[in-house]
Short mmCIF file of C-alpha atoms in Angstrom, two decimals:
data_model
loop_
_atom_site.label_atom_id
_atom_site.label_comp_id
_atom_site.label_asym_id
_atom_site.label_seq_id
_atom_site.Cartn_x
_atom_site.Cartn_y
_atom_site.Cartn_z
CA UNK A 922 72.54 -21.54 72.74
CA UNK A 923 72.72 -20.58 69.34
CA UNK A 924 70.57 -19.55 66.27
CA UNK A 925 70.79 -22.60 63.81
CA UNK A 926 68.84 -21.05 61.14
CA UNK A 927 66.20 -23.15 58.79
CA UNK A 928 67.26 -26.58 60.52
CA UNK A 929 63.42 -27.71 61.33
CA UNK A 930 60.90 -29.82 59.43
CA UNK A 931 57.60 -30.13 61.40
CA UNK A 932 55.98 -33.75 60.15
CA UNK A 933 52.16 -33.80 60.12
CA UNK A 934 50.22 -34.70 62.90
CA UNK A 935 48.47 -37.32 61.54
CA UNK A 936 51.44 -39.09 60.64
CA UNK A 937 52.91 -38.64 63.94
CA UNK A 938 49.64 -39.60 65.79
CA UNK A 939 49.33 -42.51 64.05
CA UNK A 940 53.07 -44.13 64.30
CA UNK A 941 52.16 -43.16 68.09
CA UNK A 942 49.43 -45.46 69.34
CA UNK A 943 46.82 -47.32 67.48
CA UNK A 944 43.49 -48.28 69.41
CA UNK A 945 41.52 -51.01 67.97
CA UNK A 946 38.76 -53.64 69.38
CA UNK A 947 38.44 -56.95 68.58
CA UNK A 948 36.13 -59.49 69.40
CA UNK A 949 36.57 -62.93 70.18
CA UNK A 950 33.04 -64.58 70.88
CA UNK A 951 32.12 -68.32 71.84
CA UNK A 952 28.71 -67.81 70.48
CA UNK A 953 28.12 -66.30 66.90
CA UNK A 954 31.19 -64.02 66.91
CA UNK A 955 33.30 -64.11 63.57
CA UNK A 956 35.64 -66.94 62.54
CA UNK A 957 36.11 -68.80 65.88
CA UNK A 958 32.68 -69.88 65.73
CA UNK A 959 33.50 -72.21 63.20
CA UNK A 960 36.68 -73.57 64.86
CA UNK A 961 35.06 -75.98 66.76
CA UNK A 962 36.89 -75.45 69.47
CA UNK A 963 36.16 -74.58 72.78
CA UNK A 964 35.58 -71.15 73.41
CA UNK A 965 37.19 -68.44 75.43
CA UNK A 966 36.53 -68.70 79.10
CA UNK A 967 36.46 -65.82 81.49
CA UNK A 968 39.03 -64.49 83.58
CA UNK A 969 41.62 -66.79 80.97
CA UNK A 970 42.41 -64.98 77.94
CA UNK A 971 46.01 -63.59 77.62
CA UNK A 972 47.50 -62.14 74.73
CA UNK A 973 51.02 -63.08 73.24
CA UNK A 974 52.85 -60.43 71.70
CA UNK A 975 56.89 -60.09 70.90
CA UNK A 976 55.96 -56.12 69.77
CA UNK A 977 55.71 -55.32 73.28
CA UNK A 978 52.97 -52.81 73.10
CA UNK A 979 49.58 -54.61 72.68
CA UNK A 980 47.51 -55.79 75.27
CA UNK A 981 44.01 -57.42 76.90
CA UNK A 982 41.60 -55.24 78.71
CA UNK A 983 41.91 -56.06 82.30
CA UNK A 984 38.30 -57.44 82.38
CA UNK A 985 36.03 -59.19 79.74
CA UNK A 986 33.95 -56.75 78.75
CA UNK A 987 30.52 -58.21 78.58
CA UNK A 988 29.02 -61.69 79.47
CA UNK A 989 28.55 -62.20 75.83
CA UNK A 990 32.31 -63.02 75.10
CA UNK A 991 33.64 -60.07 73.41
CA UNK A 992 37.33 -58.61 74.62
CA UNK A 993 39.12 -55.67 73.65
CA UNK A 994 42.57 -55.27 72.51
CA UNK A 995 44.22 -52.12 72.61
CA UNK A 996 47.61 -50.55 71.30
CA UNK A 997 47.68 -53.03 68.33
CA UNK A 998 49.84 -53.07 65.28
CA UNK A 999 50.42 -54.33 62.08
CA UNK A 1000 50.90 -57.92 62.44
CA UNK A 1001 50.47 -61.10 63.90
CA UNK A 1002 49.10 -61.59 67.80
CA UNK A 1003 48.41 -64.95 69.23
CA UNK A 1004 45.48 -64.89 72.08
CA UNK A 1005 45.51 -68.10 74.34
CA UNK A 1006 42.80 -68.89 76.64
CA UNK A 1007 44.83 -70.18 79.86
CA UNK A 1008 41.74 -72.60 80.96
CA UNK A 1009 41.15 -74.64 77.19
CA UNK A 1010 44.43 -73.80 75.87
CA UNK A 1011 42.49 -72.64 72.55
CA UNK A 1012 44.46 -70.31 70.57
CA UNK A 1013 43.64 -68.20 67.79
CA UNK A 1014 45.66 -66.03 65.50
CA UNK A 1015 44.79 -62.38 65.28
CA UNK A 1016 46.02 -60.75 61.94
CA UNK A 1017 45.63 -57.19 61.56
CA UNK A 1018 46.67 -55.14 58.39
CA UNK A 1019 47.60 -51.64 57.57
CA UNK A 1020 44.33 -50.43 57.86
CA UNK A 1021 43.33 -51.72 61.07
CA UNK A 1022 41.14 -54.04 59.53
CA UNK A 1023 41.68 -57.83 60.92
CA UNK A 1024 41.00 -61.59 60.55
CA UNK A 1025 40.80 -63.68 63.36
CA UNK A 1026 41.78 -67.56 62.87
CA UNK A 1027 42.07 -70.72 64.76
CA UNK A 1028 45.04 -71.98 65.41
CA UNK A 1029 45.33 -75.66 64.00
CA UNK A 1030 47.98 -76.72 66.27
CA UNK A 1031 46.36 -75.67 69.51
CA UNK A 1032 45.02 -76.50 72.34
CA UNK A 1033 48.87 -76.61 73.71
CA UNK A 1034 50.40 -76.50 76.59
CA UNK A 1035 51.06 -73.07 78.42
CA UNK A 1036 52.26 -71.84 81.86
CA UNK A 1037 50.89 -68.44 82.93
CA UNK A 1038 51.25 -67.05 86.63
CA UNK A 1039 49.11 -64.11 87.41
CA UNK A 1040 51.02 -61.97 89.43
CA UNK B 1399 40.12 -25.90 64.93
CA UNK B 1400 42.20 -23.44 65.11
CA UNK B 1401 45.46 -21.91 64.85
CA UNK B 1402 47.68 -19.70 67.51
CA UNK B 1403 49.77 -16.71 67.98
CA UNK B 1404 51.85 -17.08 70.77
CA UNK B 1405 53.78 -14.63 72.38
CA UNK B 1406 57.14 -15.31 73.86
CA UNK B 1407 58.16 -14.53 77.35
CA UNK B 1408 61.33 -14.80 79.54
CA UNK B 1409 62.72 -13.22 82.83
CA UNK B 1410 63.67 -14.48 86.78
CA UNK B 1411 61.49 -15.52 89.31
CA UNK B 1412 62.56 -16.42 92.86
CA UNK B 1413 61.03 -18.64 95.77
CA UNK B 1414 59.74 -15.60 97.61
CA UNK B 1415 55.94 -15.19 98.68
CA UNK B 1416 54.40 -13.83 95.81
CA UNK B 1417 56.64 -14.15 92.83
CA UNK B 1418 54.98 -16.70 90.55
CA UNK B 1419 51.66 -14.00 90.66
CA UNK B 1420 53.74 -10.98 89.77
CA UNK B 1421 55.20 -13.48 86.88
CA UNK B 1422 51.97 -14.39 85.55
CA UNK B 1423 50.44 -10.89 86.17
CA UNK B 1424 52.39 -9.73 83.52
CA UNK B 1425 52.56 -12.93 81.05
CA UNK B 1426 48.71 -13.61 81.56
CA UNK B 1427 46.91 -10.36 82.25
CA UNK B 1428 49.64 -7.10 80.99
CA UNK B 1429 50.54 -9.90 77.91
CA UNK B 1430 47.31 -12.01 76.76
CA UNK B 1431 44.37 -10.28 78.65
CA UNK B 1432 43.19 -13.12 80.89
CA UNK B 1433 41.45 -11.43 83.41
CA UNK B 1434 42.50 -11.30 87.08
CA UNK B 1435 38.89 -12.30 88.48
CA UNK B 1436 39.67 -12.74 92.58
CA UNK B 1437 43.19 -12.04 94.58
CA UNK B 1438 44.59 -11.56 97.59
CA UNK B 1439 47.85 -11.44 99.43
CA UNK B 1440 50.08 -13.65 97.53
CA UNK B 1441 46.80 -15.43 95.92
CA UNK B 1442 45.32 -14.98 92.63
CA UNK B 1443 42.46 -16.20 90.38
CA UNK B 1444 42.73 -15.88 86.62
CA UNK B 1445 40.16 -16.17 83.57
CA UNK B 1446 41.28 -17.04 80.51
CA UNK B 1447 40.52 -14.22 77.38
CA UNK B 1448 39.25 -16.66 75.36
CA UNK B 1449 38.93 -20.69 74.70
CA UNK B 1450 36.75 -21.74 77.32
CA UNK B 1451 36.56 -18.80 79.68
CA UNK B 1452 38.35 -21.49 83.03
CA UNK B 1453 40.23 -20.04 85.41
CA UNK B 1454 43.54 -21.02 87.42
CA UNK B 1455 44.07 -20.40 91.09
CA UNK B 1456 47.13 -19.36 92.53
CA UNK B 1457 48.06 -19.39 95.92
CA UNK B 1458 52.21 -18.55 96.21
CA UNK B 1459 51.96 -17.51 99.71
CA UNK B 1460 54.40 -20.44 100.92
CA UNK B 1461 51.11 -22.69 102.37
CA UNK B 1462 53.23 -25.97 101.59
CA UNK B 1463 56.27 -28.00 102.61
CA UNK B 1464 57.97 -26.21 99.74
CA UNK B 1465 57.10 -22.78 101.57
CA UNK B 1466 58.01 -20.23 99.28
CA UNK B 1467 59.93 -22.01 96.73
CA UNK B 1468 56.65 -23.82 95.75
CA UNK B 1469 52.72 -21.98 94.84
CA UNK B 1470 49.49 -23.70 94.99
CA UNK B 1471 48.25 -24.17 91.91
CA UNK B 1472 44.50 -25.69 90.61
CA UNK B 1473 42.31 -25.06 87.81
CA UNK B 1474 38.34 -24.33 87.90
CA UNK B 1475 35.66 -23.92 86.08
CA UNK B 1476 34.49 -20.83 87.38
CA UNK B 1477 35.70 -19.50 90.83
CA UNK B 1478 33.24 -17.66 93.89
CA UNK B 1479 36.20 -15.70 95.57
CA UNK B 1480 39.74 -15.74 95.76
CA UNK B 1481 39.42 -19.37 97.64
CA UNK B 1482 36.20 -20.89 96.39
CA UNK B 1483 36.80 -22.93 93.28
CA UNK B 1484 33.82 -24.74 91.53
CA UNK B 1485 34.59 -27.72 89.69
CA UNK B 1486 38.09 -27.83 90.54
CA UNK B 1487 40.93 -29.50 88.34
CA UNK B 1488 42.37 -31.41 89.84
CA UNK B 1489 40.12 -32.30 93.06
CA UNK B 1490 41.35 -31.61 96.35
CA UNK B 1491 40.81 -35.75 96.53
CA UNK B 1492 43.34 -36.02 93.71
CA UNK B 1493 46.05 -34.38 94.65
CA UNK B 1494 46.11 -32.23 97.61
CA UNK B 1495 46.91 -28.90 98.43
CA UNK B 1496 50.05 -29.55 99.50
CA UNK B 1497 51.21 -31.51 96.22
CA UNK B 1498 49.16 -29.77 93.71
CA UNK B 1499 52.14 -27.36 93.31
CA UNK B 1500 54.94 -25.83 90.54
CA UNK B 1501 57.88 -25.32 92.16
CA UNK B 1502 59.63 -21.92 91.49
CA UNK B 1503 63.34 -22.26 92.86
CA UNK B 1504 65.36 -25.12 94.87
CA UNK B 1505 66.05 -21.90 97.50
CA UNK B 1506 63.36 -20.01 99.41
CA UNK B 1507 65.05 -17.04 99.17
CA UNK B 1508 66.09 -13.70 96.51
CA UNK B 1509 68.37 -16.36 93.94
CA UNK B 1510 67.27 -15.95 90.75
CA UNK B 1511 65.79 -18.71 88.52
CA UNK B 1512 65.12 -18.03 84.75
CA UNK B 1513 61.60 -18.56 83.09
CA UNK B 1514 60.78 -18.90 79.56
CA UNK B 1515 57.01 -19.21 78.54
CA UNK B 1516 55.04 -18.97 75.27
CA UNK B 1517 51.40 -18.00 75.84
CA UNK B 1518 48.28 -16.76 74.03
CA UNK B 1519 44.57 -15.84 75.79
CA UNK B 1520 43.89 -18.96 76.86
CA UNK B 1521 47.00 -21.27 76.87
CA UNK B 1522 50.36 -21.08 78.64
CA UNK B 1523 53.45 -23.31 79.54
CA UNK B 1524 55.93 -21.91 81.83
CA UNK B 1525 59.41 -23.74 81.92
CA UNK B 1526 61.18 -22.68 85.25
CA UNK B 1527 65.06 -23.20 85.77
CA UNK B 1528 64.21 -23.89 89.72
CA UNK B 1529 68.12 -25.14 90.19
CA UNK B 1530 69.96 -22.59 87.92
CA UNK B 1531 71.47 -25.34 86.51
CA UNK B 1532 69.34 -26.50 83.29
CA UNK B 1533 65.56 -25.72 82.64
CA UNK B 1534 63.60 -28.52 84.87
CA UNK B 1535 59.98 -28.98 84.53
CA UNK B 1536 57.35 -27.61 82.38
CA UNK B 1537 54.10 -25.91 84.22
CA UNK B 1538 51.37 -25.74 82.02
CA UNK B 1539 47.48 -24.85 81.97
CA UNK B 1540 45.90 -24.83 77.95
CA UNK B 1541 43.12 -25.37 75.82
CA UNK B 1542 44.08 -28.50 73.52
CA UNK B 1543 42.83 -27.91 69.86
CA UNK B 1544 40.44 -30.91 70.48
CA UNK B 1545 39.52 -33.36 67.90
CA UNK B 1546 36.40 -33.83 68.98
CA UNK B 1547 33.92 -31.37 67.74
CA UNK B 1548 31.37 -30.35 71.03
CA UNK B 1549 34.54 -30.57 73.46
CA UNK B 1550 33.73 -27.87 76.03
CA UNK B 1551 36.20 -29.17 78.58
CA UNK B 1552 39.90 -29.84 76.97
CA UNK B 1553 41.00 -26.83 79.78
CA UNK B 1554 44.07 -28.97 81.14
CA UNK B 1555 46.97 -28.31 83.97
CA UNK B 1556 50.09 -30.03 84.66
CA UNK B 1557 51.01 -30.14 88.37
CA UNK B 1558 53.85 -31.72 90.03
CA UNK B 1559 52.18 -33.63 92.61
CA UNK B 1560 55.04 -34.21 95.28
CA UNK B 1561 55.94 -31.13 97.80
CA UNK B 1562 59.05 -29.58 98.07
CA UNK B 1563 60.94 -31.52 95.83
CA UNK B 1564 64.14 -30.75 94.03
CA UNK B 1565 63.81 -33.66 91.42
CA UNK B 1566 63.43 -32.74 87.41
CA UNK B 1567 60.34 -33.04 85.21
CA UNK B 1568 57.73 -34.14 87.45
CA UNK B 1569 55.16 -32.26 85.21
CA UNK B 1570 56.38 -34.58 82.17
CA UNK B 1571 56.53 -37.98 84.41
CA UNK B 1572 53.12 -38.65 82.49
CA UNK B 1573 54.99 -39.30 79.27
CA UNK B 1574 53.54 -41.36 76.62
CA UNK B 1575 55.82 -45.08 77.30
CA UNK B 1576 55.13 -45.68 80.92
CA UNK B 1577 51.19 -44.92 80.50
CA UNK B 1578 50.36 -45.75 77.23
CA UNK B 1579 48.41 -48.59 78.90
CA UNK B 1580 45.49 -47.90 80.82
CA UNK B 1581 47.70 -46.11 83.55
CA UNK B 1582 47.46 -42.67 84.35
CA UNK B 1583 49.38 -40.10 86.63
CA UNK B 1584 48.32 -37.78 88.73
CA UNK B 1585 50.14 -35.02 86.77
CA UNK B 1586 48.05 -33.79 84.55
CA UNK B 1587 43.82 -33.18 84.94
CA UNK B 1588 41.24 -31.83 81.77
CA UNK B 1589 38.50 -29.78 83.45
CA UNK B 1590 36.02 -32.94 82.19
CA UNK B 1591 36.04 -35.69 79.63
CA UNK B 1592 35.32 -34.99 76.36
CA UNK B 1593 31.34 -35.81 76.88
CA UNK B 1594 31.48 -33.27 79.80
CA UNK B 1595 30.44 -36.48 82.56
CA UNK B 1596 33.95 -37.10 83.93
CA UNK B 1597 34.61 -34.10 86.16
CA UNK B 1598 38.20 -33.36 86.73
CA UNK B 1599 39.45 -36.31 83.91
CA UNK B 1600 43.24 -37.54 84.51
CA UNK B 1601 45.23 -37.14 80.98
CA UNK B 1602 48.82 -37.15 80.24
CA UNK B 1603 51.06 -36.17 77.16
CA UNK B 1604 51.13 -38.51 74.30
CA UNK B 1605 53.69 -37.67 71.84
CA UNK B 1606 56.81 -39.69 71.73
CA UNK B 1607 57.10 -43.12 72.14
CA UNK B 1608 59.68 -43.11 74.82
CA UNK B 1609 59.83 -39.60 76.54
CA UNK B 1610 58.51 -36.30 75.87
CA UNK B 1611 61.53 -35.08 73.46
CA UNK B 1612 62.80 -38.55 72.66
CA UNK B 1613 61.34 -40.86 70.86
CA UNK B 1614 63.83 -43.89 71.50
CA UNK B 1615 66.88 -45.65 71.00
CA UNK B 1616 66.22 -46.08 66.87
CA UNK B 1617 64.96 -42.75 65.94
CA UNK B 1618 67.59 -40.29 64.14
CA UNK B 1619 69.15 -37.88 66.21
CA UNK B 1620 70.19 -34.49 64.63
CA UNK B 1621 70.68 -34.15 61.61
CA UNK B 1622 68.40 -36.49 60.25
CA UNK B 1623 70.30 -38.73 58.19
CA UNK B 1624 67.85 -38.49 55.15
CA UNK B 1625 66.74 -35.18 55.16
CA UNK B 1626 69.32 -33.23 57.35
CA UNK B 1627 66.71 -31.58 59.55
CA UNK B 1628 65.72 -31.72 62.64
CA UNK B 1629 62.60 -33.34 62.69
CA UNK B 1630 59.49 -32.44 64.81
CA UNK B 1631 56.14 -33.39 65.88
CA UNK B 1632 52.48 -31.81 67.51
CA UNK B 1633 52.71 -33.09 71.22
CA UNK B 1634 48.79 -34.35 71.83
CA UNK B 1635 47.30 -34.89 75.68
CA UNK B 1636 45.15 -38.21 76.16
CA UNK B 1637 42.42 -38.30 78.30
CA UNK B 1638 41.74 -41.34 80.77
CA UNK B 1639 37.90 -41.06 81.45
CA UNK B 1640 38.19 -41.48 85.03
CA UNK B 1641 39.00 -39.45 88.32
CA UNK B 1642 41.88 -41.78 89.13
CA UNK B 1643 45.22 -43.19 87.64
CA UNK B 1644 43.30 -45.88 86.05
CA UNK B 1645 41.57 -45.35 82.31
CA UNK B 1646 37.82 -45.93 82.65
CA UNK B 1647 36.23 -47.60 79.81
CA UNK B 1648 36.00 -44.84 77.62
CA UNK B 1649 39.01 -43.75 77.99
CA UNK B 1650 42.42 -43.05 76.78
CA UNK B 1651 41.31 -41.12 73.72
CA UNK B 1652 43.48 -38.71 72.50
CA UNK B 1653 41.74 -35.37 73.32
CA UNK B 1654 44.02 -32.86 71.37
CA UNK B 1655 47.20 -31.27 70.01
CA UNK B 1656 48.86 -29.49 72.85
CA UNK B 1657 49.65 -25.76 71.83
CA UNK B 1658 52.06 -23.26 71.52
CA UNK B 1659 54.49 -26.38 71.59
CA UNK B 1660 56.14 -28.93 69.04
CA UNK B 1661 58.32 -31.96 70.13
CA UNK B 1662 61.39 -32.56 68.97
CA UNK B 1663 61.79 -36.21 67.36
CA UNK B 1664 64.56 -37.17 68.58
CA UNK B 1665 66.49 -40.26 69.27
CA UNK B 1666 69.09 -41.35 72.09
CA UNK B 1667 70.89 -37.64 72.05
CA UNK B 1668 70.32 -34.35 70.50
CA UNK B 1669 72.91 -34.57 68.36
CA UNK B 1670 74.77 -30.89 68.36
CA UNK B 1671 71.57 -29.43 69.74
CA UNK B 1672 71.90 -27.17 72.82
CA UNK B 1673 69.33 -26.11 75.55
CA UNK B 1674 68.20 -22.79 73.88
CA UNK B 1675 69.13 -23.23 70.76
CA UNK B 1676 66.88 -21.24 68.17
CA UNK B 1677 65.97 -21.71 64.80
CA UNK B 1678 63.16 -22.08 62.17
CA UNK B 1679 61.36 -24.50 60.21
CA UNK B 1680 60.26 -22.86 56.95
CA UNK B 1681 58.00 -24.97 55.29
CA UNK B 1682 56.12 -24.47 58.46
CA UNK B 1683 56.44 -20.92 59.65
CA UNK B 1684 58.92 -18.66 58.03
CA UNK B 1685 59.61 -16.56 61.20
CA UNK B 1686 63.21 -16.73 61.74
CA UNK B 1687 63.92 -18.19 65.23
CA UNK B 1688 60.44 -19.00 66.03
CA UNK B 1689 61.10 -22.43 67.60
CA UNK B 1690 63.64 -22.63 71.11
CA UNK B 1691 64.89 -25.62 72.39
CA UNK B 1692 64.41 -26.35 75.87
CA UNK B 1693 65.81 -29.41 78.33
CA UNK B 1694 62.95 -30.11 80.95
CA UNK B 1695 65.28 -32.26 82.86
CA UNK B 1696 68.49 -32.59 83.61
CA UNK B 1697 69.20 -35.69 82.93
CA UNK B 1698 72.18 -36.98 80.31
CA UNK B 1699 70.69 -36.12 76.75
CA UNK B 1700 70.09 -39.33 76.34
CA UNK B 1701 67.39 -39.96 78.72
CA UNK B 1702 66.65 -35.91 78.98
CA UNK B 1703 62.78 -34.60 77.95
CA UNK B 1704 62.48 -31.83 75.35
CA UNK B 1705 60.26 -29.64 74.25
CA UNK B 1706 60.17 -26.90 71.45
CA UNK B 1707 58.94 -23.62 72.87
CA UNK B 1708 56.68 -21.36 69.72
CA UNK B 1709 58.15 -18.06 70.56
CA UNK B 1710 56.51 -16.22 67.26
CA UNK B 1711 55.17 -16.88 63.93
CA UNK B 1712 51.76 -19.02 63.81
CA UNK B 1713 51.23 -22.45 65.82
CA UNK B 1714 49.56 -24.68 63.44
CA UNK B 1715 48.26 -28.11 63.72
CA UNK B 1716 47.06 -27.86 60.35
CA UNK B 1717 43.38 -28.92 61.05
#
């Protein structure tokens, strides 16, 4: 052990919460709910929504949260998700910016083709 | 919110009957004035001197498969005698008597172990060298500074939740990475959620975003490369919402900043960093030496938890 002298520098704690873990809720509906609505195409179905992510962090609640379509996503950053529903194969891109706020947007190219096992 | 003044503590305790109460006897009621509310042989009940008036039971009699290398250890709302606990934290259900533990020495016997603890009336963490080798886990039992204005219950306790055994850092296990999802541990328990409905509410640490002390494999070591400091952070306790390792609905919320503590940011290694190192940070606190270094496992430095002990000076979350 030693005495090192004035070697610290204590960084806020809002910065440091923040860069830690970011909690936001989206909602994807099939009836009403933002810009999915307008897609035309077929909406979520229960027990089938899965959310892509190559930031390794964000994730779908483990349940849907009401009968009315809306899900929750939690530990989300800055950037681009993908959400597939398993059953239609609809996709939608989820775009969220700095500030947390977020668009949600069909994906033109979908339904496609996916492969999930539930373990 | 507020701000604290901790005091600094250090000594040897051994895993004889009745140590860890003649430890906190003098860190808790001769050092902060937390009241010593029920004992008995080898058993003790204390009431914190301010924050939320809880209290934390204390049984080192050697009940458990650790005998006397490990004490009982629970927090309570309020306590009837020396053995009578109302609204306990964690629940007997939780973890049980004979897990709910902080393990004073790999040897049940007169070896010494070294302790260092910060504390202030209502707040302590107690890091106990139990294999002479390198400090090991962290016990602690605190008031967060909560966030949420109305929070009556951010009383917390770590506990190590497996009997009698020798591994490192089981009070840190419920780091931020490996439960940032909606899984909790058993290793850490707020006296209620934040709305006061969740009796005995599993949390956990969140501060880094690997380990408690190291923040992963990108993150600047020591010095930091643009500043040449060694850069720290408030280490905050989430709360889960729920009486089991599983996040209820409303929860995960981050309760509060952790007192008496900073983490140290650091990435894969401490650089030339050594357990016990001292030193300041002056645009912080001007105290010279106020901040010690300390390994809670002993692990390569790489993978190794850390934790900056307060020893002086004022602990200040700044809100």
């Amino acid at each position: 052990m030693a005495a090192l002298g004035d070697i610290g520098l204590v960084e806020p704690l809002r910065k440091h919460a923040t860069a830690g873990h970011n909690h936001l809720t989206l909602s994807i509906g099939n009836s009403g709910n933002g810009p999915i609505t307008n897609t035309g195409l077929t909406a979520a179905t229960a027990n089938g929504l899965i959310l892509l992510s190559d930031r390794g962090t964000a994730r779908v609640d483990a349940t849907r949260a009401n009968g009315s379509g809306i899900w929750s996503f939690y530990d989300i950053s800055v950037g681009r998700y993908t959400a597939v529903d398993v059953v239609t194969n609809g996709q939608w891109f989820i775009d969220v910016e700095a500030d947390l706020s977020f668009t949600v947007t069909e994906n033109p190219g979908a339904p496609v083709t996916t492969a999930y096992a539930f373990a | 919110m507020g701000t604290r003044t901790p005091t600094y503590y250090t000594g040897t305790i051994t895993g004889q009957n009745g140590t860890l109460i003649t430890v906190l006897d003098a860190i808790l009621v001769t050092g902060e004035g937390w009241t010593k509310t029920y004992s008995g042989t080898n058993k003790a009940v204390y009431t914190q001197a301010s924050g939320n008036g809880f209290c934390l039971r204390v049984q080192d009699d050697g009940p458990g498969a650790g005998a006397a290398r490990e004490a009982i250890v629970r927090g309570a709302e309020s306590a009837s005698d020396v053995d009578t606990l109302i609204d306990p934290f964690p629940t007997v259900a939780q973890v049980s008597d004979a897990n709910c533990v902080w393990r004073k020495s790999n040897s049940a016997d007169s070896t010494t172990r070294n302790y260092y603890c910060v504390a202030d009336g209502n707040s302590f963490h107690l890091i106990v060298n139990f294999n002479g080798t390198s400090d090991i886990d962290i016990y602690s039992y605190f008031d967060t500074e909560p966030f949420y204005t109305g929070d009556g219950y951010n009383t917390a306790i770590t506990t190590r939740n497996s009997a009698n055994n020798s591994a490192n850092g089981y009070c840190t296990n419920n780091n931020y990475p490996t439960l940032h999802g909606a899984t909790f541990t058993n290793n850490m328990f707020f006296a209620r959620s934040a709305d006061g409905l969740v009796k005995s509410d599993c949390g956990n640490w969140s501060g880094s975003l690997t380990n408690v002390g190291r923040t992963g494999y990108n993150h600047p070591s020591y010095p930091n490369t643009a500043t040449n400091k060694l850069h720290m952070g408030f280490l905050c306790a989430r709360s889960a919402y729920s009486n089991t390792s599983s996040a209820g609905l409303a929860g995960e919320m981050y309760r509060g900043v952790v007192p008496l503590l900073l983490e140290p940011l650091l990435g894969n290694g401490s650089g030339i960093l050594a357990e016990g190192d001292t030193f300041k940070a002056s645009a912080y606190d001007n105290t010279d030496n106020s901040l010690e270094l300390r390994m809670v496992s002993t692990a390569p430095l790489s993978t190794s938890r850390r934790v900056i002990l307060q020893k002086a000076g004022t602990w200040d979350p700044g809100f």
